[in-house]
XYZ file of C-alpha atoms in Angstrom:
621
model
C 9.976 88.589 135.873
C 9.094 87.955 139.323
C 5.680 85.870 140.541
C 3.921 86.639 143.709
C 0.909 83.458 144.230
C -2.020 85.049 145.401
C -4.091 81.805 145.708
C -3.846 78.150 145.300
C -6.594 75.622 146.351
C -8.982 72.416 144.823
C -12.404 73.872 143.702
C -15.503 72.154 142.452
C -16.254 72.890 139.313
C -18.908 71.840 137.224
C -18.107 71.059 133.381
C -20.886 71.174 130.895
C -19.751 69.829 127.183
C -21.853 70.720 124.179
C -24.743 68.068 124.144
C -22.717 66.189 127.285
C -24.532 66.017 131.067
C -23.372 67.940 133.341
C -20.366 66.646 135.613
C -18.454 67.668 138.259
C -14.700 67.680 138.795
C -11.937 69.333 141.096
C -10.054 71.388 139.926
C -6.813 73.336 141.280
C -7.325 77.155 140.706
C -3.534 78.864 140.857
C -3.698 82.701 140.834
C -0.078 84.653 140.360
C 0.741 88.472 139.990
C 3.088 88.933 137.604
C 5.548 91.853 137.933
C 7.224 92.634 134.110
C 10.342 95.518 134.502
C 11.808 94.762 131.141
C 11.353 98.534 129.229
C 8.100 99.698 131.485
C 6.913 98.442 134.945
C 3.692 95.966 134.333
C 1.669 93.967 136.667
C -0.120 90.656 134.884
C -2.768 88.769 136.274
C -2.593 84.902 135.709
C -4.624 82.113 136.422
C -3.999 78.841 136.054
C -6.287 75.432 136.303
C -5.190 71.995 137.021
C -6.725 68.930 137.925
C -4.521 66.682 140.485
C -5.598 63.786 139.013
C -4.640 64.469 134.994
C -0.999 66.009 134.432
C -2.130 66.835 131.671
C -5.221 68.847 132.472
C -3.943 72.858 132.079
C -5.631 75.872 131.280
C -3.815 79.081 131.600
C -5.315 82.648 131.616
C -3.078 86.136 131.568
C -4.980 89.119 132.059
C -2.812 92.841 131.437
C -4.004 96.155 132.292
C -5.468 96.716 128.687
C -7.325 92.972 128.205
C -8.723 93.995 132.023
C -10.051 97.172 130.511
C -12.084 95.227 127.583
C -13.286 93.085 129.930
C -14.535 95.687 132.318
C -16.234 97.200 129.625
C -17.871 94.099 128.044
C -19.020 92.526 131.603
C -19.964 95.674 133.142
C -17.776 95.211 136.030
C -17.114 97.739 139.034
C -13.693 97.407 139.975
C -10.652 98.131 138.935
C -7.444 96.442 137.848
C -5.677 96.442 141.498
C -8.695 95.255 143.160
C -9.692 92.685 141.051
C -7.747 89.519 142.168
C -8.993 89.829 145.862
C -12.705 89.855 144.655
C -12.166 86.955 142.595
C -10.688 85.523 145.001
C -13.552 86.335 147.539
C -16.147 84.914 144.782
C -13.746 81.409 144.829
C -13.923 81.411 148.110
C -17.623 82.029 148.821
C -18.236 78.858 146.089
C -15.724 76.622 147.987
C -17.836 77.237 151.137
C -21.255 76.624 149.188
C -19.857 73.591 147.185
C -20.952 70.911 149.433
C -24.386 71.966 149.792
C -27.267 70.282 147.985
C -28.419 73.652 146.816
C -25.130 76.190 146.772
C -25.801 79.482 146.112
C -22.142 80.307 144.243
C -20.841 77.706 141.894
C -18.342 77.518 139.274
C -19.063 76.520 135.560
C -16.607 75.264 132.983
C -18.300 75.704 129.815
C -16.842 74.339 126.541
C -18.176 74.144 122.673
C -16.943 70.560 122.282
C -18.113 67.274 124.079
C -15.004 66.597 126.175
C -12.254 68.874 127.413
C -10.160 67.878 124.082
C -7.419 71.067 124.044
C -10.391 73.470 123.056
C -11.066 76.645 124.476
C -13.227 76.750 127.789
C -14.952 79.652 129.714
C -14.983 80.294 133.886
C -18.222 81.170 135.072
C -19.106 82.400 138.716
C -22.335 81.566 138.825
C -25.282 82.820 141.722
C -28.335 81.182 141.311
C -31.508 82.769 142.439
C -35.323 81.160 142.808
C -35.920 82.980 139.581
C -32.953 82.337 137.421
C -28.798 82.196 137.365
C -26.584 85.403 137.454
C -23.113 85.059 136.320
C -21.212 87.663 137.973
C -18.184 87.006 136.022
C -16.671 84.760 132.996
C -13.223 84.323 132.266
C -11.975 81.897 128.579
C -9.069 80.005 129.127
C -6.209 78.375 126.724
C -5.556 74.912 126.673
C -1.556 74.999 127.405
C 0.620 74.060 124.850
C 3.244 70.832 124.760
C 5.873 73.120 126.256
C 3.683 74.768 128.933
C 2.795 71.090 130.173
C 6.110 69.922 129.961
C 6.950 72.846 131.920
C 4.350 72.716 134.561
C 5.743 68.941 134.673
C 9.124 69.491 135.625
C 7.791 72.458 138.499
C 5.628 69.409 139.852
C 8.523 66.658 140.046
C 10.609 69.485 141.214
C 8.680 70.205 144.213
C 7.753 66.983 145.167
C 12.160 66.329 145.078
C 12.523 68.882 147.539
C 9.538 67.890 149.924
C 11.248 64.188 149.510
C 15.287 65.414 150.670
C 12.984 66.873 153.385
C 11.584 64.185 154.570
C 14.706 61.801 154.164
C 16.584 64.183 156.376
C 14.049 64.334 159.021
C 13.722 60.294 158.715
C 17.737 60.279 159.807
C 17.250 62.771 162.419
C 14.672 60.751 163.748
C 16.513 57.393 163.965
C 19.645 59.190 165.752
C 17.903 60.126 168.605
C 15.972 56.962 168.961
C 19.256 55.259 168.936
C 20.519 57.388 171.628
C 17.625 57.553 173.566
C 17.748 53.307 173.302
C 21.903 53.307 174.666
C 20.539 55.612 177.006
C 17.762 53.443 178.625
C 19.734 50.642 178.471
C 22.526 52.024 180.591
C 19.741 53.318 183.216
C 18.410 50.435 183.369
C 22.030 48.306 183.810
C 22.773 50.741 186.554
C 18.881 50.553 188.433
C 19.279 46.769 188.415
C 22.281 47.389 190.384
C 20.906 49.567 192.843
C 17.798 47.129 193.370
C 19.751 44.228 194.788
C 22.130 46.321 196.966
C 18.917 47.628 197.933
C 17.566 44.241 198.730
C 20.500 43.306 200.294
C 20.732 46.038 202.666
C 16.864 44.710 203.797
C 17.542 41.342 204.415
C 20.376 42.754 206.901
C 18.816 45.481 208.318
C 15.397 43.204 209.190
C 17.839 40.477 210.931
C 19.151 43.251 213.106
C 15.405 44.222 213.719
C 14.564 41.153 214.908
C 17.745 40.678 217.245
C 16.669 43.965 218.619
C 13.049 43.367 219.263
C 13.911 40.020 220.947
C 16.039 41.579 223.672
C 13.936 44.346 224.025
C 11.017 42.119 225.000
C 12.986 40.396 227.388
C 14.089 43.515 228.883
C 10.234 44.631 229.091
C 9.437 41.857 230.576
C 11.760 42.299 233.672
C 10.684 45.714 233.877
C 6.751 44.927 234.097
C 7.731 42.180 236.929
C 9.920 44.554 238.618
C 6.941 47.255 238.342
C 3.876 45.152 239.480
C 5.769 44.200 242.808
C 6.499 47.942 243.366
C 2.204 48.741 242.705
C 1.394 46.010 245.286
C 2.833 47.348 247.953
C 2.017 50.902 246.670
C -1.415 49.606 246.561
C -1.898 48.196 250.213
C -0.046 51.536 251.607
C -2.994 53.778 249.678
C -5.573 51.101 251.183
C -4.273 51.688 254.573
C -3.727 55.135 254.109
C -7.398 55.188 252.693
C -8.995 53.175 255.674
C -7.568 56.257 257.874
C -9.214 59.189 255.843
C -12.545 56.991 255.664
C -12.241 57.149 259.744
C -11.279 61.002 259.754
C -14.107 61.599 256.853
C -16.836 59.551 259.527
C -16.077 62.099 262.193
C -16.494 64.912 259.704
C -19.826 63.938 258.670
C -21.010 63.722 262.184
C -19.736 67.159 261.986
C -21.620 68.102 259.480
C -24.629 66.681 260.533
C -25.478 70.010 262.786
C -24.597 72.137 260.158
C -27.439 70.472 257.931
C -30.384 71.437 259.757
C -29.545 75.171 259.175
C -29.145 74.926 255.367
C -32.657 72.801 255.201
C -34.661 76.169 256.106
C -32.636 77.826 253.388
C -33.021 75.207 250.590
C -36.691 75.327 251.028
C -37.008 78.924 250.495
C -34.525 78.258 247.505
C -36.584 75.309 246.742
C -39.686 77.852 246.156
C -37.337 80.418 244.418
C -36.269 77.580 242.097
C -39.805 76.552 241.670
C -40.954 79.926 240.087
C -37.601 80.235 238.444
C -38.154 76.558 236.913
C -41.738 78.061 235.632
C -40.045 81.518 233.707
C -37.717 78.716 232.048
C -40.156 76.705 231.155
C -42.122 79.278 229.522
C -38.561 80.713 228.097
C -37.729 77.311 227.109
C -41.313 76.836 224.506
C -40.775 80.416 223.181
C -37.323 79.012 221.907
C -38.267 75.683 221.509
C -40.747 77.580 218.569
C -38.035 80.150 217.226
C -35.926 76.785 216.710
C -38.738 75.075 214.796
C -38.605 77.924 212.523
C -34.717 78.132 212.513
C -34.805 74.350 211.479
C -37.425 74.966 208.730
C -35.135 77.907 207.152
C -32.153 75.540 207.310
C -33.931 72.579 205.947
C -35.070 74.811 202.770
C -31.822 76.351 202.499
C -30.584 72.785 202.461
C -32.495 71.772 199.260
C -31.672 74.834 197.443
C -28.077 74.188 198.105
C -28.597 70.794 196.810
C -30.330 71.740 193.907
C -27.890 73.820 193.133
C -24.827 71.195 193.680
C -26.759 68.853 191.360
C -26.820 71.722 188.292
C -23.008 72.033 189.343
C -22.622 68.294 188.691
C -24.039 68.284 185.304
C -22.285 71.293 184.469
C -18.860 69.958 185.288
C -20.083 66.687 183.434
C -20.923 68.044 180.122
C -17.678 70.334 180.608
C -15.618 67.030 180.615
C -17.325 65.882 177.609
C -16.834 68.887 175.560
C -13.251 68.004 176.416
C -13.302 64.288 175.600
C -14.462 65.238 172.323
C -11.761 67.631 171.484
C -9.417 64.987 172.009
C -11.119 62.694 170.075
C -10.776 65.316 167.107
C -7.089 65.923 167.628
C -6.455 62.449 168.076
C -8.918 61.966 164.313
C -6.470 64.974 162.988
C -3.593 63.410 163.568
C -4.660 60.060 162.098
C -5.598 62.187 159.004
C -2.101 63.694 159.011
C -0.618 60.046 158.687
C -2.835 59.062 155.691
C -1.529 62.024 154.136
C 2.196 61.608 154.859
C 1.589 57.900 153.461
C -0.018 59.141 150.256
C 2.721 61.596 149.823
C 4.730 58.831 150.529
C 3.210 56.885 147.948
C 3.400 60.057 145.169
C 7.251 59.769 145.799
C 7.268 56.304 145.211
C 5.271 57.380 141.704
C 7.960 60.231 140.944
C 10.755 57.734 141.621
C 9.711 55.592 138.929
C 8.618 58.054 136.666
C 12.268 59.705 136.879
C 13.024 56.310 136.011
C 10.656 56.016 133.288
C 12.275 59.559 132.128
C 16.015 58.378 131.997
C 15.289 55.322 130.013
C 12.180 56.884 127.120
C 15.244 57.481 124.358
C 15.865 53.691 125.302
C 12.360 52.218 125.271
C 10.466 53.710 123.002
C 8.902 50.262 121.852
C 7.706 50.294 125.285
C 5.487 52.842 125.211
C 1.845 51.580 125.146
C 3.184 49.277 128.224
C 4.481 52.642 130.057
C 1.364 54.453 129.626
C -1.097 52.018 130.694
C 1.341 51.632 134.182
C 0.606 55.428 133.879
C -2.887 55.058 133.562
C -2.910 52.612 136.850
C -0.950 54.915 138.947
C -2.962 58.281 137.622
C -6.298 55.978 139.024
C -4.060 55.510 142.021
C -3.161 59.467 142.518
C -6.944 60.352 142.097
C -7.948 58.404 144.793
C -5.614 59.369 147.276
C -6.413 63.380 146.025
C -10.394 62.297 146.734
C -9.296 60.788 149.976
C -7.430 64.368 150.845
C -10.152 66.564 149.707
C -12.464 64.597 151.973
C -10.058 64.909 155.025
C -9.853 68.731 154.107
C -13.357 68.736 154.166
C -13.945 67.144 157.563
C -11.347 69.044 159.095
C -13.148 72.376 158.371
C -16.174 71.010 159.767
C -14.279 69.925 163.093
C -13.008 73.217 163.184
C -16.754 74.907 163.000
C -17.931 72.576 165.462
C -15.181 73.407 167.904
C -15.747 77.126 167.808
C -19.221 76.493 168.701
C -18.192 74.643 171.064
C -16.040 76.874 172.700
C -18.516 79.456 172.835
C -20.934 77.371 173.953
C -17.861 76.360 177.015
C -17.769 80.536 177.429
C -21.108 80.738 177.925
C -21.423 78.111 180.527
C -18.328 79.273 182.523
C -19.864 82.618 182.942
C -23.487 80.825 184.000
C -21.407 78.766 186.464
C -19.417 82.050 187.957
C -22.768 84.060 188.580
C -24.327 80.177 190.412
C -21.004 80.133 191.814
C -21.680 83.868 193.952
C -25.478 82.864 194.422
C -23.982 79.627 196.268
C -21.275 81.646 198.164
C -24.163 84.439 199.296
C -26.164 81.794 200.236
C -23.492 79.636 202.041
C -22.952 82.394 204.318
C -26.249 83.199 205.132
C -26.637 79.827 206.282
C -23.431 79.856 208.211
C -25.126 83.028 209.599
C -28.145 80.739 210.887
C -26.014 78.178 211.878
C -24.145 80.354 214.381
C -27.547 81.928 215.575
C -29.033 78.672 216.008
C -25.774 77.215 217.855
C -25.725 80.423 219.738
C -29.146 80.133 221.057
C -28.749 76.086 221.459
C -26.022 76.868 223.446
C -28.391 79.655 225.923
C -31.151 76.423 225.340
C -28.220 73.938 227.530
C -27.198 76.320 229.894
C -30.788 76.645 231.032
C -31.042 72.748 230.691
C -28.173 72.474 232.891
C -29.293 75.569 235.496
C -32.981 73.511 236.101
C -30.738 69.727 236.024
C -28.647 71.612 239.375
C -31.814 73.064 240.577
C -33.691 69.299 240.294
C -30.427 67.754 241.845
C -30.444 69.953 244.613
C -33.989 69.654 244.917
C -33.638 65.839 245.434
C -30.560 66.234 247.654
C -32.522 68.531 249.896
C -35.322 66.003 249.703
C -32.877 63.348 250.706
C -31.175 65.175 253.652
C -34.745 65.644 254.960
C -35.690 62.271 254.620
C -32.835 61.434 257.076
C -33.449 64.518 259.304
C -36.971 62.675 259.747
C -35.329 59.451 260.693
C -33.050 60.713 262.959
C -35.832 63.209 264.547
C -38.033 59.798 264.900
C -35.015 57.711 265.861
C -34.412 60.358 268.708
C -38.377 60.166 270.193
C -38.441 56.564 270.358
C -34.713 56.379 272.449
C -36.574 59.587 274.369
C -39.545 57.050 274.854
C -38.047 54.355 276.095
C -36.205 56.142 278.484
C -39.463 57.514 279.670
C -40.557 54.296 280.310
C -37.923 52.829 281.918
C -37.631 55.298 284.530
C -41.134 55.458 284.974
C -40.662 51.594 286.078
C -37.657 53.420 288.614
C -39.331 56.023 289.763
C -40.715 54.688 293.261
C -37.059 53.514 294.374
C -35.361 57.027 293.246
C -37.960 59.007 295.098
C -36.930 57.449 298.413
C -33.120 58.164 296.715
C -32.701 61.330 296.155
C -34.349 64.573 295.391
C -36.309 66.212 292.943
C -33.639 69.317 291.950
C -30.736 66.584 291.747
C -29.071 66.685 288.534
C -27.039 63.884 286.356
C -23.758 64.198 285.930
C -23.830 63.905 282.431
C -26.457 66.726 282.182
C -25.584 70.450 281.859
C -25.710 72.843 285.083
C -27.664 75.651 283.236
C -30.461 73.350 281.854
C -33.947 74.103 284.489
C -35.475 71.106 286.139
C -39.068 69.216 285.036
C -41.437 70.154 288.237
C -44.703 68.673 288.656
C -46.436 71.956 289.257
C -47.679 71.919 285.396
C -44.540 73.722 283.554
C -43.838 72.967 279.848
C -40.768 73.470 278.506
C -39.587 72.183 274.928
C -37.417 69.228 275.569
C -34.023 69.380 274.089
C -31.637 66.694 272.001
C -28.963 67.069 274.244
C -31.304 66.722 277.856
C -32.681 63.230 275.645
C -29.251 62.119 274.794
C -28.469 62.717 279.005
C -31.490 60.663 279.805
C -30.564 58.057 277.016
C -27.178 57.224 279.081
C -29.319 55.963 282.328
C -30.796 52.439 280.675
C -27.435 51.898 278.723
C -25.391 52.333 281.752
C -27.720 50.078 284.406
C -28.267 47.425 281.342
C -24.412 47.280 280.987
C -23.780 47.273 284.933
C -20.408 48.204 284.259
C -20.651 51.656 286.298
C -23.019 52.468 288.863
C -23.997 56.454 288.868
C -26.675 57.843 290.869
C -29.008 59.368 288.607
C -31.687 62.286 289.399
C -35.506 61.113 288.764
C -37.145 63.484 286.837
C -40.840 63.658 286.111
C -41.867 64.653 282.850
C -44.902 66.985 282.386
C -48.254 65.544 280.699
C -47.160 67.692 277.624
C -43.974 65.506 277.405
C -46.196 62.176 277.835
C -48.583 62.991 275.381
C -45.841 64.267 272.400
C -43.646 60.823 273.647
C -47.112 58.824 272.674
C -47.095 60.260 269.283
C -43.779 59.795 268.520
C -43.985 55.899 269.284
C -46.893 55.804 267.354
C -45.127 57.492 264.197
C -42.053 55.049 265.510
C -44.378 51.603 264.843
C -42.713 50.483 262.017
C -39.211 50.760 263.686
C -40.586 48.340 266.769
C -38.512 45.989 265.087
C -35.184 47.560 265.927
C -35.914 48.133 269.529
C -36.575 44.445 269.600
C -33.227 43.529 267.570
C -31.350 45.917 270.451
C -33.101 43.689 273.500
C -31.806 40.907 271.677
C -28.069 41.991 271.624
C -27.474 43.911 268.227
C -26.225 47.412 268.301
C -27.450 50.502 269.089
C -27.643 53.712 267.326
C -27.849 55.502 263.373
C -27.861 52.963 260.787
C -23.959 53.365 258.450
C -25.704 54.558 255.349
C -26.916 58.239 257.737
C -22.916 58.164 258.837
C -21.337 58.456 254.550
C -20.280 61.380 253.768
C -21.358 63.334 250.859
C -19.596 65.954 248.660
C -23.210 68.456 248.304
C -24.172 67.258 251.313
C -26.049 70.161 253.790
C -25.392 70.088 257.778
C -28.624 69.649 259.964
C -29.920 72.712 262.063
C -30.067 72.158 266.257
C -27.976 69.824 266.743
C -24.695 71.014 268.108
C -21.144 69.248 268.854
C -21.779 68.039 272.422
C -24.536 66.117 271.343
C -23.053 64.497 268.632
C -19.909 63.643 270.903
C -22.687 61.825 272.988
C -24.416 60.146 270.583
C -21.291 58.233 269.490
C -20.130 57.993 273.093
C -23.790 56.088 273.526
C -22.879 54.073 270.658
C -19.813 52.799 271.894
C -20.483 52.095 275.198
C -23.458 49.930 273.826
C -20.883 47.961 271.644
């Protein structure tokens, strides 16, 4: 006879008693299939009801082929004998899910004729109840089990709970073993890590001494070396400055150089200067068109900007409720496992209870007396065993609802994982069309600065040109009034040179190609160089260091009249000519002699005249 448990689980049932209130208890539902091969094959159903609480509580039910058939017929059922156990067990199940509603739709009903569940006869009913009345789908009578069944069903129980305690016992030594050699373990670690911390230390202290040692010398060392090296950049330092006193020399002669070559580049820069001009005006207008396709650039970026944000805040509280979805699932693991310790101590406690009732067991043929005492310590410990079963059924209970709530949360987690992917590639598309912006924007700020920097060289030059003609001015006017008073001073000569010499005689200073002044009316632009010859006179009879004989030469009415305007542009220089009476120098001032990198050369005046001017100068010194 072999038995193959179909089901086993605690169901609420409610017992009604004849002219008793209605009550409900839980009780254990066992269903076997029993397979009989003794002369002919047979398959028995049986069902058996406990209550955890009362060892004594036991109802058994066998149900053959032929008391199936009866009960098919009476009940009006659908099904046959084969598929009969799984739809009771699907009606069990569907009442254990409804049982802790306030209204369930399945229950189960223990009906018997007497008051109390005395060892009389009681009837299963699956019950559905409707608005309109109750339906009992199905109702099964059970046997109150005999003195042998119980003893029986007794001996399975302590049986069991043996085995679960050997179990236990071994796993308890296991346990202890490995925390033992886990504890030699770490100690030995530790010995040895102890060890290796003050070699360690050791090893520091010695190693930082030698640091130190070190450092000194090599500051001392340093030392030397920075003495040694600031004598050597002294006298590095006066060989550049006399090195640099000779190219400030050789760089004065080049700018006097330069000087001619300025006057032909100041016609050019003013036709550039007019070129720039209408250049500078396209820019400009250039410059607002893009000024306006930035404005609108900017706007774009500053919406995309808010949308992005936007959308990293809804990331934010996305990721937030994510972690506490995740907090709460380990709050409900770590609430699991502080369930599955109140039930290893209330199993603990049942063994404790088996121990003494094996106890209780050895020594009944010698205490009999004792009875009434032994079953009121029974009595204690039953009250004892249905309180831990109530606290079980009530951790069962919230562990199925923990379980529901986690699969809704984990679709709920599915849900928002796919909603974060598809916000996810919005944020990606829209990241690189604003990296698309940004490089058109940076593209066209960079075309914005190269035009800033085109009209900045085109201003500088503008300026420089400016400059340079400021000084051509000053030397132009500089010129006229040395021309002028050379004038005048040989007008104040003339009557003793006429008597001298004659009117085609020529300096020696002057050139042999240049044509004489006559006074028959013939005018003839005056040159730099013919000034700079007729500059030398004065300079040389002030001086009286050399005595040349000099050429008179009368100067056309023209040449009066355009010396007369240039002293009366030269007024506010008066002051220098005074200054040179006096004994100061002669000649440009030094700022007209620097030299200057974009600097452009002067048109007309050539080399010789240049070599004069700072012959003039020197001679004057």
């Amino acid at each position: 006879m072999a038995a193959e448990r179909i089901f086993d689980r605690a169901v609420s049932v409610r017992v009604r008693g004849c002219g008793c209130e209605e009550r409900r208890l839980n009780v254990r539902v066992n269903i076997e299939l029993l397979s009989i091969s003794n002369p002919v094959q047979k398959k028995d159903l049986a069902v058996r009801l406990t209550d955890d609480t009362d060892p004594f509580f036991l109802y058994n039910l066998v149900i053959s082929e032929e008391d199936f058939q009866s009960l098919k017929s009476q009940q009006g059922l659908l099904v046959d004998f084969s598929a009969f156990p799984q739809k009771f067990i699907d009606l069990l199940q569907q009442c254990i899910q409804e049982q802790n509603k306030d209204i369930p739709r399945f229950l189960l009903q223990l009906v018997s004729s007497a008051p109390a569940l005395d060892h009389t006869p009681v009837s299963l009913n699956v019950v559905e109840t409707n608005p309109f009345k109750h339906l009992t789908h199905l109702s099964l009578k059970f046997l109150p089990g005999s003195d042998a069944e119980i003893k029986k069903f007794l001996a399975n129980c302590l049986k069991c709970l043996k085995e679960d305690k050997m179990m236990l016992e071994e796993k308890l030594k296991r346990t202890e073993e490995d925390l033992t050699r886990q504890l030699s373990y770490t100690q030995q670690s530790l010995s040895e890590k102890s060890r290796e911390l003050e070699k360690l230390k050791n090893e520091w202290t010695s190693y930082t001494t030698a640091l130190s040692n070190k450092h000194s010398q090599e500051l001392t060392s340093e030392k030397e070396r920075a003495l040694q090296a600031q004598t050597q950049y002294q006298q590095q330092h006066e060989q550049q400055k006399k090195e640099l006193e000779n190219l400030h020399q050789k760089s004065i002669q080049q700018l006097q150089n330069r000087l001619s070559e300025l006057e032909v580049i100041n016609k050019d820069l003013t036709e550039r200067r007019y070129k720039g001009d209408s250049t500078v005006r396209e820019l400009k207008a250039k410059l607002s068109g893009l000024e306006d396709e930035c404005q609108r650039a900017k706007q774009e970026v500053l919406s995309l900007r808010r949308e992005n944000t936007t959308l990293d805040a809804e990331c934010h509280e996305k990721e937030k409720l994510i972690n506490q979805l995740q907090t709460r699932v380990a709050v409900l693991e770590q609430e699991i496992k502080d369930k599955d310790q109140l039930v290893t101590r209330t199993k603990e406690v049942l063994d404790v209870t088996q121990e003494q009732k094996v106890i209780l067991e050895e020594s009944t043929e010698e205490k009999l007396r004792h009875i009434e005492k032994l079953e009121t310590t029974i009595k204690s410990l039953s009250a004892e065993l249905l309180k831990a079963n109530e606290i079980i059924k009530k951790l069962q209970g919230d562990l199925k609802t923990l379980m529901s709530k986690l699969k809704l949360k984990n679709t709920v987690t599915i849900q928002q994982e796919k909603l974060l992917a598809e916000k996810e590639e919005k944020l990606q598309k829209e990241q690189k069309e604003s990296q698309e912006m940004g490089q058109s924007l940076r593209m066209k700020e960079q075309e914005v600065c190269k035009l800033q920097e085109q009209l900045e060289n085109t201003i500088q030059k503008l300026e420089e040109s400016k400059q340079l003609l400021k000084t051509n001015e000053n030397v132009i006017t500089w010129l006229n009034r040395q021309l002028s008073e050379v004038q005048m001073a040989k007008k104040l000569d003339s009557p003793a040179s006429a008597h001298a010499g004659g009117r085609a005689a020529v300096s020696p200073l002057s050139m042999p190609d240049r044509p004489s002044f006559h006074s028959s009316g013939l005018s003839h632009p005056i040159s730099p160089l013919y000034a700079f010859q007729n500059f030398l006179e004065p300079i040389h009879s002030k001086n009286g260091n050399s005595q040349c004989p000099v050429s008179k030469v009368q100067l056309n009415s023209q040449l009066l009249k355009a010396t007369r305007c240039s002293d009366a542009r030269t007024a506010p220089a008066a002051g220098h000519a005074a200054n040179k009476e006096n004994g100061e120098q002669l000649g440009l001032e030094s700022k007209y002699l620097k030299k200057k990198d974009d600097s452009i050369p002067l048109r007309g005046l050539s080399q010789n005249t240049l070599n004069l001017v700072s012959c003039a100068v020197l001679q004057s010194t």
